[in-house]
PDB file of C-alpha atoms in Angstrom:
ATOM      1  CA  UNK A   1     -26.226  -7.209  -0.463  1.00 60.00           C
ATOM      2  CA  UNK A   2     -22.448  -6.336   0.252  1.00 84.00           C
ATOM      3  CA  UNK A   3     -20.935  -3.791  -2.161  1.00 88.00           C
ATOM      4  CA  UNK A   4     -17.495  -4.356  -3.440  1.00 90.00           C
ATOM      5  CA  UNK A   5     -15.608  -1.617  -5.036  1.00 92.00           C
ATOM      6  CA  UNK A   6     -13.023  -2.212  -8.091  1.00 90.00           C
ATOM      7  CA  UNK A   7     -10.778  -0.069  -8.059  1.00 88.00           C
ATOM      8  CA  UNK A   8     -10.330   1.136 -11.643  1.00 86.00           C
ATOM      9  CA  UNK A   9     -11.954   3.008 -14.115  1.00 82.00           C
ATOM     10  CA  UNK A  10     -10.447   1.217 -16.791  1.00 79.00           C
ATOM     11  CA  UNK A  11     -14.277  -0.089 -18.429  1.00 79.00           C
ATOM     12  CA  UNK A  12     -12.270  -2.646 -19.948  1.00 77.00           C
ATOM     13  CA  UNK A  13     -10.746  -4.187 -16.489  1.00 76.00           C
ATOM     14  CA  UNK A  14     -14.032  -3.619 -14.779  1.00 80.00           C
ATOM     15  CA  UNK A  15     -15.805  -6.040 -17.576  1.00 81.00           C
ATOM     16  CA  UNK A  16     -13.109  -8.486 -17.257  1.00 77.00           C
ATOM     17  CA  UNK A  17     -12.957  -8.287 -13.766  1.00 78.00           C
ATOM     18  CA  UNK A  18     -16.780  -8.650 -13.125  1.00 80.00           C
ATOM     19  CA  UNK A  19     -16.686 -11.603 -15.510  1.00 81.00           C
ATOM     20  CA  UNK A  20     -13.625 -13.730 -14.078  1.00 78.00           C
ATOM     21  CA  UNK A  21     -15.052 -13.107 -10.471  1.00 77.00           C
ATOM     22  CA  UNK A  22     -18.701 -14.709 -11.380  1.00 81.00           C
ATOM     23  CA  UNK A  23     -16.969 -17.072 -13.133  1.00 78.00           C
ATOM     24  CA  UNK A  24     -15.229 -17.998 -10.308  1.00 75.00           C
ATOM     25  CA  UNK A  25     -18.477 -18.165  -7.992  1.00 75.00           C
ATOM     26  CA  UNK A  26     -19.177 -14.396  -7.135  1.00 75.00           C
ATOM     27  CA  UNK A  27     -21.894 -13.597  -8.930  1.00 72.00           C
ATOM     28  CA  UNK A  28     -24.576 -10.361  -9.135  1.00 70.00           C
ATOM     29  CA  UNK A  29     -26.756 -12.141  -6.757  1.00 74.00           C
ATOM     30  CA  UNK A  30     -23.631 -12.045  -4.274  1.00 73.00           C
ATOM     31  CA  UNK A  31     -22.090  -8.760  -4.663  1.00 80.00           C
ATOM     32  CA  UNK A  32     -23.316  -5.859  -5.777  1.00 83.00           C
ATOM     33  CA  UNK A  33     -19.590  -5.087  -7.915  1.00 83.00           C
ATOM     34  CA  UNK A  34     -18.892  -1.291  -9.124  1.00 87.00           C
ATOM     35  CA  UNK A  35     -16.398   0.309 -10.587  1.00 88.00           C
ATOM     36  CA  UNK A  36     -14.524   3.132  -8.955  1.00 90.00           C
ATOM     37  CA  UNK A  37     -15.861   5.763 -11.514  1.00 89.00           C
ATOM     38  CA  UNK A  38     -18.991   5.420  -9.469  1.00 90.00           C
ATOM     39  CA  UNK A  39     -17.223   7.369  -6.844  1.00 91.00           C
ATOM     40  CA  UNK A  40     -15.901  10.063  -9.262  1.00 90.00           C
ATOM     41  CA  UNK A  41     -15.123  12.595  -6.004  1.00 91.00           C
ATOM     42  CA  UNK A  42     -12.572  10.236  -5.126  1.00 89.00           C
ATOM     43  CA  UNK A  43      -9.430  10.611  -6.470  1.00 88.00           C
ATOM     44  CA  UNK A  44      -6.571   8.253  -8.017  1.00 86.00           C
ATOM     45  CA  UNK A  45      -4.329   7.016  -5.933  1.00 88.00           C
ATOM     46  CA  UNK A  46      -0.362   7.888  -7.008  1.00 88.00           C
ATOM     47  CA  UNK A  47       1.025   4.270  -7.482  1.00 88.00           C
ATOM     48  CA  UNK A  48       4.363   4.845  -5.348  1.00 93.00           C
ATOM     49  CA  UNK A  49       5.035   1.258  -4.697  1.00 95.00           C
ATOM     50  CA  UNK A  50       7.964  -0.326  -6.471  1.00 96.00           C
ATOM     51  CA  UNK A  51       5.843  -3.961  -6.412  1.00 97.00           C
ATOM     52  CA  UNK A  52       2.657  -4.798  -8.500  1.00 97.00           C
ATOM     53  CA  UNK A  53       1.327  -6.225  -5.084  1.00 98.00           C
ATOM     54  CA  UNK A  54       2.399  -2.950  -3.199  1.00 97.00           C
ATOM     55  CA  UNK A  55       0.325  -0.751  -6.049  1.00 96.00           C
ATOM     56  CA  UNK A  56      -2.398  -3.195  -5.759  1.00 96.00           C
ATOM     57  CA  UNK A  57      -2.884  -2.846  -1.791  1.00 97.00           C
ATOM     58  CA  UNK A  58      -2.099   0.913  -1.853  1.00 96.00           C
ATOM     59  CA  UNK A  59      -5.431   1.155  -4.430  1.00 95.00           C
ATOM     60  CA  UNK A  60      -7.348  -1.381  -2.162  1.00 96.00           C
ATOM     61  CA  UNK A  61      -7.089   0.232   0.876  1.00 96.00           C
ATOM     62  CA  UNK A  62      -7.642   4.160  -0.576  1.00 95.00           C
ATOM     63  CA  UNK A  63     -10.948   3.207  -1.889  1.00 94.00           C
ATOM     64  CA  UNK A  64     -12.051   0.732   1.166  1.00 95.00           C
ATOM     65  CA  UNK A  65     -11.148   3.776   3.341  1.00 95.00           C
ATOM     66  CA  UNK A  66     -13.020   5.993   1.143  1.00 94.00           C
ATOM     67  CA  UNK A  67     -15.842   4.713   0.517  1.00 94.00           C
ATOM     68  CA  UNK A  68     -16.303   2.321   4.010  1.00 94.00           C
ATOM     69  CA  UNK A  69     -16.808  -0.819   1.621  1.00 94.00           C
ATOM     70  CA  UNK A  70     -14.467  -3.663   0.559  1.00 94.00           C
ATOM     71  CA  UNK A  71     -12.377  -3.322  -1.935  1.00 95.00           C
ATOM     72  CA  UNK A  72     -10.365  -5.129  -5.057  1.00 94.00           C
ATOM     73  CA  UNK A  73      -7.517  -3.984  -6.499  1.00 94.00           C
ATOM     74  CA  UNK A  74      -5.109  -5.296  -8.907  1.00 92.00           C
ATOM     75  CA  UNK A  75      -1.767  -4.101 -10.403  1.00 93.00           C
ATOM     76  CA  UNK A  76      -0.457  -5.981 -13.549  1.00 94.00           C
ATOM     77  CA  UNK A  77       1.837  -5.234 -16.460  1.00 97.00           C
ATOM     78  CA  UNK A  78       4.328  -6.831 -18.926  1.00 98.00           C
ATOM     79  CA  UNK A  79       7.994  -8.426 -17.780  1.00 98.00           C
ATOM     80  CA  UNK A  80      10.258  -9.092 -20.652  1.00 98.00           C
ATOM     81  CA  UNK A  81      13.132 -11.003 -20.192  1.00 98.00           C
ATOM     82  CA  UNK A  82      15.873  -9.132 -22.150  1.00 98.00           C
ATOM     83  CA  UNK A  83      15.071  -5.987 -21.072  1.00 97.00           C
ATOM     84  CA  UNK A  84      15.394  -7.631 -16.831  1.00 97.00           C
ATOM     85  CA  UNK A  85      11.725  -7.635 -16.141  1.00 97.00           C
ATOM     86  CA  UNK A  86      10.644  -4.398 -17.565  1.00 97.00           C
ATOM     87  CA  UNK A  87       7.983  -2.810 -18.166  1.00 98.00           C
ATOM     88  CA  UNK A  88       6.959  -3.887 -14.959  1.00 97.00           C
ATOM     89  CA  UNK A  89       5.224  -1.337 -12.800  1.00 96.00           C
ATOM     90  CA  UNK A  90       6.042   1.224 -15.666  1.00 96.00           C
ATOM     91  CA  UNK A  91       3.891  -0.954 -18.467  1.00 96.00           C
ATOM     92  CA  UNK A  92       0.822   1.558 -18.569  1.00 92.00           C
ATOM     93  CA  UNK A  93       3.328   4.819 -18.974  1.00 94.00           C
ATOM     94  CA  UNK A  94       6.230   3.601 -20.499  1.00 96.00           C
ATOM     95  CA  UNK A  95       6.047   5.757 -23.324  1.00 95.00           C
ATOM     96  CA  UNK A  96       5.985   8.505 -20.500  1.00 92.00           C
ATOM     97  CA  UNK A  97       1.880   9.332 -20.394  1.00 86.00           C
ATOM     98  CA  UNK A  98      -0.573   6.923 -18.466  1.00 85.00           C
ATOM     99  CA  UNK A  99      -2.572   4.706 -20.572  1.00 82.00           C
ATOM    100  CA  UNK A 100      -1.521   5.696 -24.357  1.00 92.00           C
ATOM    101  CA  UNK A 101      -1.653   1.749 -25.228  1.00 93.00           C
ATOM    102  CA  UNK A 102      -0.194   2.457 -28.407  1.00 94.00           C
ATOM    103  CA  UNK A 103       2.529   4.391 -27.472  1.00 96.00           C
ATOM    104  CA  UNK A 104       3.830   1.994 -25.571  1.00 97.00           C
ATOM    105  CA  UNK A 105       3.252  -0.642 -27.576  1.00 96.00           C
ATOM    106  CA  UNK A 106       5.094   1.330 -30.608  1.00 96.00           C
ATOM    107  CA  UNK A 107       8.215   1.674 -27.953  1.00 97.00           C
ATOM    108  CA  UNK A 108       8.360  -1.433 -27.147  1.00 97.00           C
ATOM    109  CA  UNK A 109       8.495  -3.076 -30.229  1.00 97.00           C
ATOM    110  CA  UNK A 110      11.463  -0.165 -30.742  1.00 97.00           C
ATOM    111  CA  UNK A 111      13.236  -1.142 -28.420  1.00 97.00           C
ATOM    112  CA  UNK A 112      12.574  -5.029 -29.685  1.00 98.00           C
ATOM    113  CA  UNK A 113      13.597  -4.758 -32.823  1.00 96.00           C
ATOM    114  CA  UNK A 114      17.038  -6.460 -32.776  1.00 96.00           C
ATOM    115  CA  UNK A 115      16.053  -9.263 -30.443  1.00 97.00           C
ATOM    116  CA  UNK A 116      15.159 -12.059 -32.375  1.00 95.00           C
ATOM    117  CA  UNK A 117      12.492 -14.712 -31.394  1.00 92.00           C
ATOM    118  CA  UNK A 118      14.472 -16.863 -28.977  1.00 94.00           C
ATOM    119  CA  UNK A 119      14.983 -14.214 -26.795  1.00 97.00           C
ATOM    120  CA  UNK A 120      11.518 -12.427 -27.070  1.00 98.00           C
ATOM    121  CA  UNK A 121      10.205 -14.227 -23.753  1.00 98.00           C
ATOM    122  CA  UNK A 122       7.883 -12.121 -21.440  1.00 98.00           C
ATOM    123  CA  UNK A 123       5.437 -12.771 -19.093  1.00 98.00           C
ATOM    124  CA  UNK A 124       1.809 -10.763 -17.694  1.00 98.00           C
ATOM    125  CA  UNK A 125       2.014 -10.474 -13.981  1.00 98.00           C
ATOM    126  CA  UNK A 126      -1.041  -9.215 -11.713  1.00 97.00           C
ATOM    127  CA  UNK A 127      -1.059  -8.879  -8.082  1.00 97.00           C
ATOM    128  CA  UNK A 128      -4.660  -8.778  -7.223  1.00 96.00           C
ATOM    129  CA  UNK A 129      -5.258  -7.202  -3.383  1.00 97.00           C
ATOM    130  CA  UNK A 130      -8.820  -7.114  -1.485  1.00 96.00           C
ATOM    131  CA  UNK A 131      -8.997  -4.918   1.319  1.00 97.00           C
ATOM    132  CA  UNK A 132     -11.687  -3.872   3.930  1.00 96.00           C
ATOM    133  CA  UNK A 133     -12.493  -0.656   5.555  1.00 95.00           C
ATOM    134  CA  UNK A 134     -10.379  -2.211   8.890  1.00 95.00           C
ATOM    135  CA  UNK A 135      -7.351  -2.545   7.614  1.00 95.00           C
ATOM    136  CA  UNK A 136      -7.709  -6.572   6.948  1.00 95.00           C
ATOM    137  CA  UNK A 137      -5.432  -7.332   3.225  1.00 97.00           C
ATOM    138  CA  UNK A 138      -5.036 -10.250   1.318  1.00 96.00           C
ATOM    139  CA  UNK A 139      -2.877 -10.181  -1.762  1.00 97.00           C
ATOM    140  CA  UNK A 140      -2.391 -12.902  -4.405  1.00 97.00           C
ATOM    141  CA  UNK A 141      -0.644 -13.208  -7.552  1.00 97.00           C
ATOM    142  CA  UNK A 142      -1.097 -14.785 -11.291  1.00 97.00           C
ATOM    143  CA  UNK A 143       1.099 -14.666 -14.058  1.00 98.00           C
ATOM    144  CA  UNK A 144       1.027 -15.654 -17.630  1.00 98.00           C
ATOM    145  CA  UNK A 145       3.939 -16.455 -20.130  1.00 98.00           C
ATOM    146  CA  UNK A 146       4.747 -16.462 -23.599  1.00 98.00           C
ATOM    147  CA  UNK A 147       6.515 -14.850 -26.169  1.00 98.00           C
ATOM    148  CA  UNK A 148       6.524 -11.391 -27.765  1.00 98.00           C
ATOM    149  CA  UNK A 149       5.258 -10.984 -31.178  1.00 97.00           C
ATOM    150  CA  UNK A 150       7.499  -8.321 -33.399  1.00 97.00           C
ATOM    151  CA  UNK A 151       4.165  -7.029 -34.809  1.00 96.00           C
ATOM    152  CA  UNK A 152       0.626  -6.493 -33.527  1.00 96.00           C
ATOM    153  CA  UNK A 153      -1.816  -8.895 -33.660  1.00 97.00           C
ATOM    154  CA  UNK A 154      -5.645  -9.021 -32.837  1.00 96.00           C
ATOM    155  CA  UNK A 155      -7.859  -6.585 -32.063  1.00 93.00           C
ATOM    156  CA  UNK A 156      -9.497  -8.184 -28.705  1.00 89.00           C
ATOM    157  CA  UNK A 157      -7.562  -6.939 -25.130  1.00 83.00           C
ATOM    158  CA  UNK A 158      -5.828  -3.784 -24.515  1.00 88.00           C
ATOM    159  CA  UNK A 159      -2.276  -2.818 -23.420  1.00 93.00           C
ATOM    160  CA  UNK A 160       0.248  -5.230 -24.888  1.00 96.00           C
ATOM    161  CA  UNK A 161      -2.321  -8.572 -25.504  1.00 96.00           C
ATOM    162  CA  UNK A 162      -1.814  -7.567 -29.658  1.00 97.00           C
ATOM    163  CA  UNK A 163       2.301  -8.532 -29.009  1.00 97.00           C
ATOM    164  CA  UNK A 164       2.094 -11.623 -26.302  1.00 98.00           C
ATOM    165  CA  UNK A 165       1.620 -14.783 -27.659  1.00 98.00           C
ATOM    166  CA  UNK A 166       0.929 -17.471 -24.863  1.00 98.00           C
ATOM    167  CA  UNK A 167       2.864 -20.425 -24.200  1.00 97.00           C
ATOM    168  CA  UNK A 168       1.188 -23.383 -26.189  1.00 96.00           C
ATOM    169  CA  UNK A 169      -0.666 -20.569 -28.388  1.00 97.00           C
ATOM    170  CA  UNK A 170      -0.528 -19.880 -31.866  1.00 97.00           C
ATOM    171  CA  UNK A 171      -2.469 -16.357 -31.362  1.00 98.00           C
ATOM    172  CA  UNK A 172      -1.866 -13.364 -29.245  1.00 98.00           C
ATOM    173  CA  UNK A 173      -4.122 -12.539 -26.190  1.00 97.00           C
ATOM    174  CA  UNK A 174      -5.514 -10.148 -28.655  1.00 97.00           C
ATOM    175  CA  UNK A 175      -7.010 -12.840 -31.313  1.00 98.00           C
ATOM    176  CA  UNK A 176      -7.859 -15.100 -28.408  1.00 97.00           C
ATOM    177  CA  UNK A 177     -12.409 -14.659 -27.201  1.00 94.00           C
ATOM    178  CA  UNK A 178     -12.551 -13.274 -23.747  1.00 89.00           C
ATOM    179  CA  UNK A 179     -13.374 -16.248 -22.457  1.00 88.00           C
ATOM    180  CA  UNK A 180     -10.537 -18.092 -23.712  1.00 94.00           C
ATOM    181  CA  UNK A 181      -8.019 -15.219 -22.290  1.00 92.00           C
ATOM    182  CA  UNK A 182     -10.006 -14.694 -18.490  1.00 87.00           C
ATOM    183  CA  UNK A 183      -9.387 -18.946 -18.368  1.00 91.00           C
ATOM    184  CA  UNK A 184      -5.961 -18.345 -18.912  1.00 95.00           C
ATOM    185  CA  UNK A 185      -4.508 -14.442 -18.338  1.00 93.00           C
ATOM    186  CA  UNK A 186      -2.217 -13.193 -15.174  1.00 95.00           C
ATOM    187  CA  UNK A 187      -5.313 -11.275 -13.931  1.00 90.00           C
ATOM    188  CA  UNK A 188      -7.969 -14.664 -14.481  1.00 88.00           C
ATOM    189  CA  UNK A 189      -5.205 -16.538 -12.209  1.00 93.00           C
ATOM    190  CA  UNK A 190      -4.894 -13.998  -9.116  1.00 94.00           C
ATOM    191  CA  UNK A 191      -8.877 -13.054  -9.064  1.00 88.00           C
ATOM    192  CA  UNK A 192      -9.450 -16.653  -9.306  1.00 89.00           C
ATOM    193  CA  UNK A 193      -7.752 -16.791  -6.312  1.00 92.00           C
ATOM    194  CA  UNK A 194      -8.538 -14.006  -4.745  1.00 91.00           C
ATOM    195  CA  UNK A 195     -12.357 -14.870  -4.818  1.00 87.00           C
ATOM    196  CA  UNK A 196     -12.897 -17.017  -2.298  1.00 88.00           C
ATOM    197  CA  UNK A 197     -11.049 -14.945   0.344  1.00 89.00           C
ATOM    198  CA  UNK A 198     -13.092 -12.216  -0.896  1.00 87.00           C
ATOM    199  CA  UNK A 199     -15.888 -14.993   0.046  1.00 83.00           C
ATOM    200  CA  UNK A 200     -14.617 -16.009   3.277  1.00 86.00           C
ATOM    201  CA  UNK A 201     -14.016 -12.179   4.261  1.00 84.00           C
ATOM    202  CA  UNK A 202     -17.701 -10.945   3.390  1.00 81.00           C
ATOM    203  CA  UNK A 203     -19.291 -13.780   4.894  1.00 69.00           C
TER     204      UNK A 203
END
């Protein structure tokens, strides 16, 4: 069985990852899928690129090379209109330490405060990248888009589902089951497509 390495150690991601991509026709009995904290000796990769796509191949190919198995990769965050596409890359340190979901969901919603509903458009992008231990890429991108809450909502997710309410949605990705969110989300779109390269590449 071929091994394909996430690469995250985000438990969260690696749930909703392993669930969109048997969803999508990759299941168990395809690909043996694990999660980068099985190779704890490994280290994170710096994510220099100034792209979600070139953060996305830069993890891909450190962990393919590392480990000498395929690997996925995706790089996603929050774009809000007003403030000219950030978050961005920045959306999982904004509040200036990695990961604290809260803190930069408190800042944001700062920074918010003024801008009243018309104007609260944003959108989840993920580049999702699968490389293999030659040096073949392929990189492909989902997005979803809505409008920004000016409180929390929900308690499903992480990062900023509580605030983004979808287009055509009355609840945030937050309140919606994960099954209802993978069908829909940024990151459901790009591994949706990314699984049958990942298909096509494994053989």
């Amino acid at each position: 069985m071929k091994r394909l390495i996430l690469a995250t150690r985000n438990t969260h991601k690696v749930t909703e990852l392993r669930a969109i991509l048997a969803d999508a026709g990759l299941g168990a009995e395809d690909v043996e899928l694990v999660g980068a904290d099985a190779y704890p000796e490994i280290p994170d990769v710096k994510e220099t690129g100034v792209t979600f796509a070139e953060n996305a191949l830069l993890k891909a190919h450190a962990l393919a090379r590392a480990t000498g198995h395929p690997a996925v990769a995706d790089d996603s965050g929050l774009c809000v209109d007003v403030l000219g596409g950030a978050p961005g890359i920045f959306s999982a340190r904004w509040a200036g330490r990695h990961g604290d979901d809260k803190a930069n969901l408190d800042l944001l919603l700062a920074q918010l405060a003024d801008i009243t509903g018309e104007h609260r458009g944003a959108h989840f992008a993920c580049a999702a990248a699968l490389a293999l231990p030659d040096g073949t890429e392929r990189v492909v991108e989902g997005r979803l888009t809505g409008t920004l809450r000016h409180t929390p909502a929900g308690t499903g997710g992480f990062g900023y589902d509580p605030v983004l309410q979808p287009e055509g949605e009355t609840r945030t990705c937050a309140e919606l089951t994960p099954e209802e969110k993978n069908a829909i989300s940024h990151r459901g779109k790009a591994f949706r497509a990314l699984a049958p390269l990942v298909r096509e590449l494994l053989g």
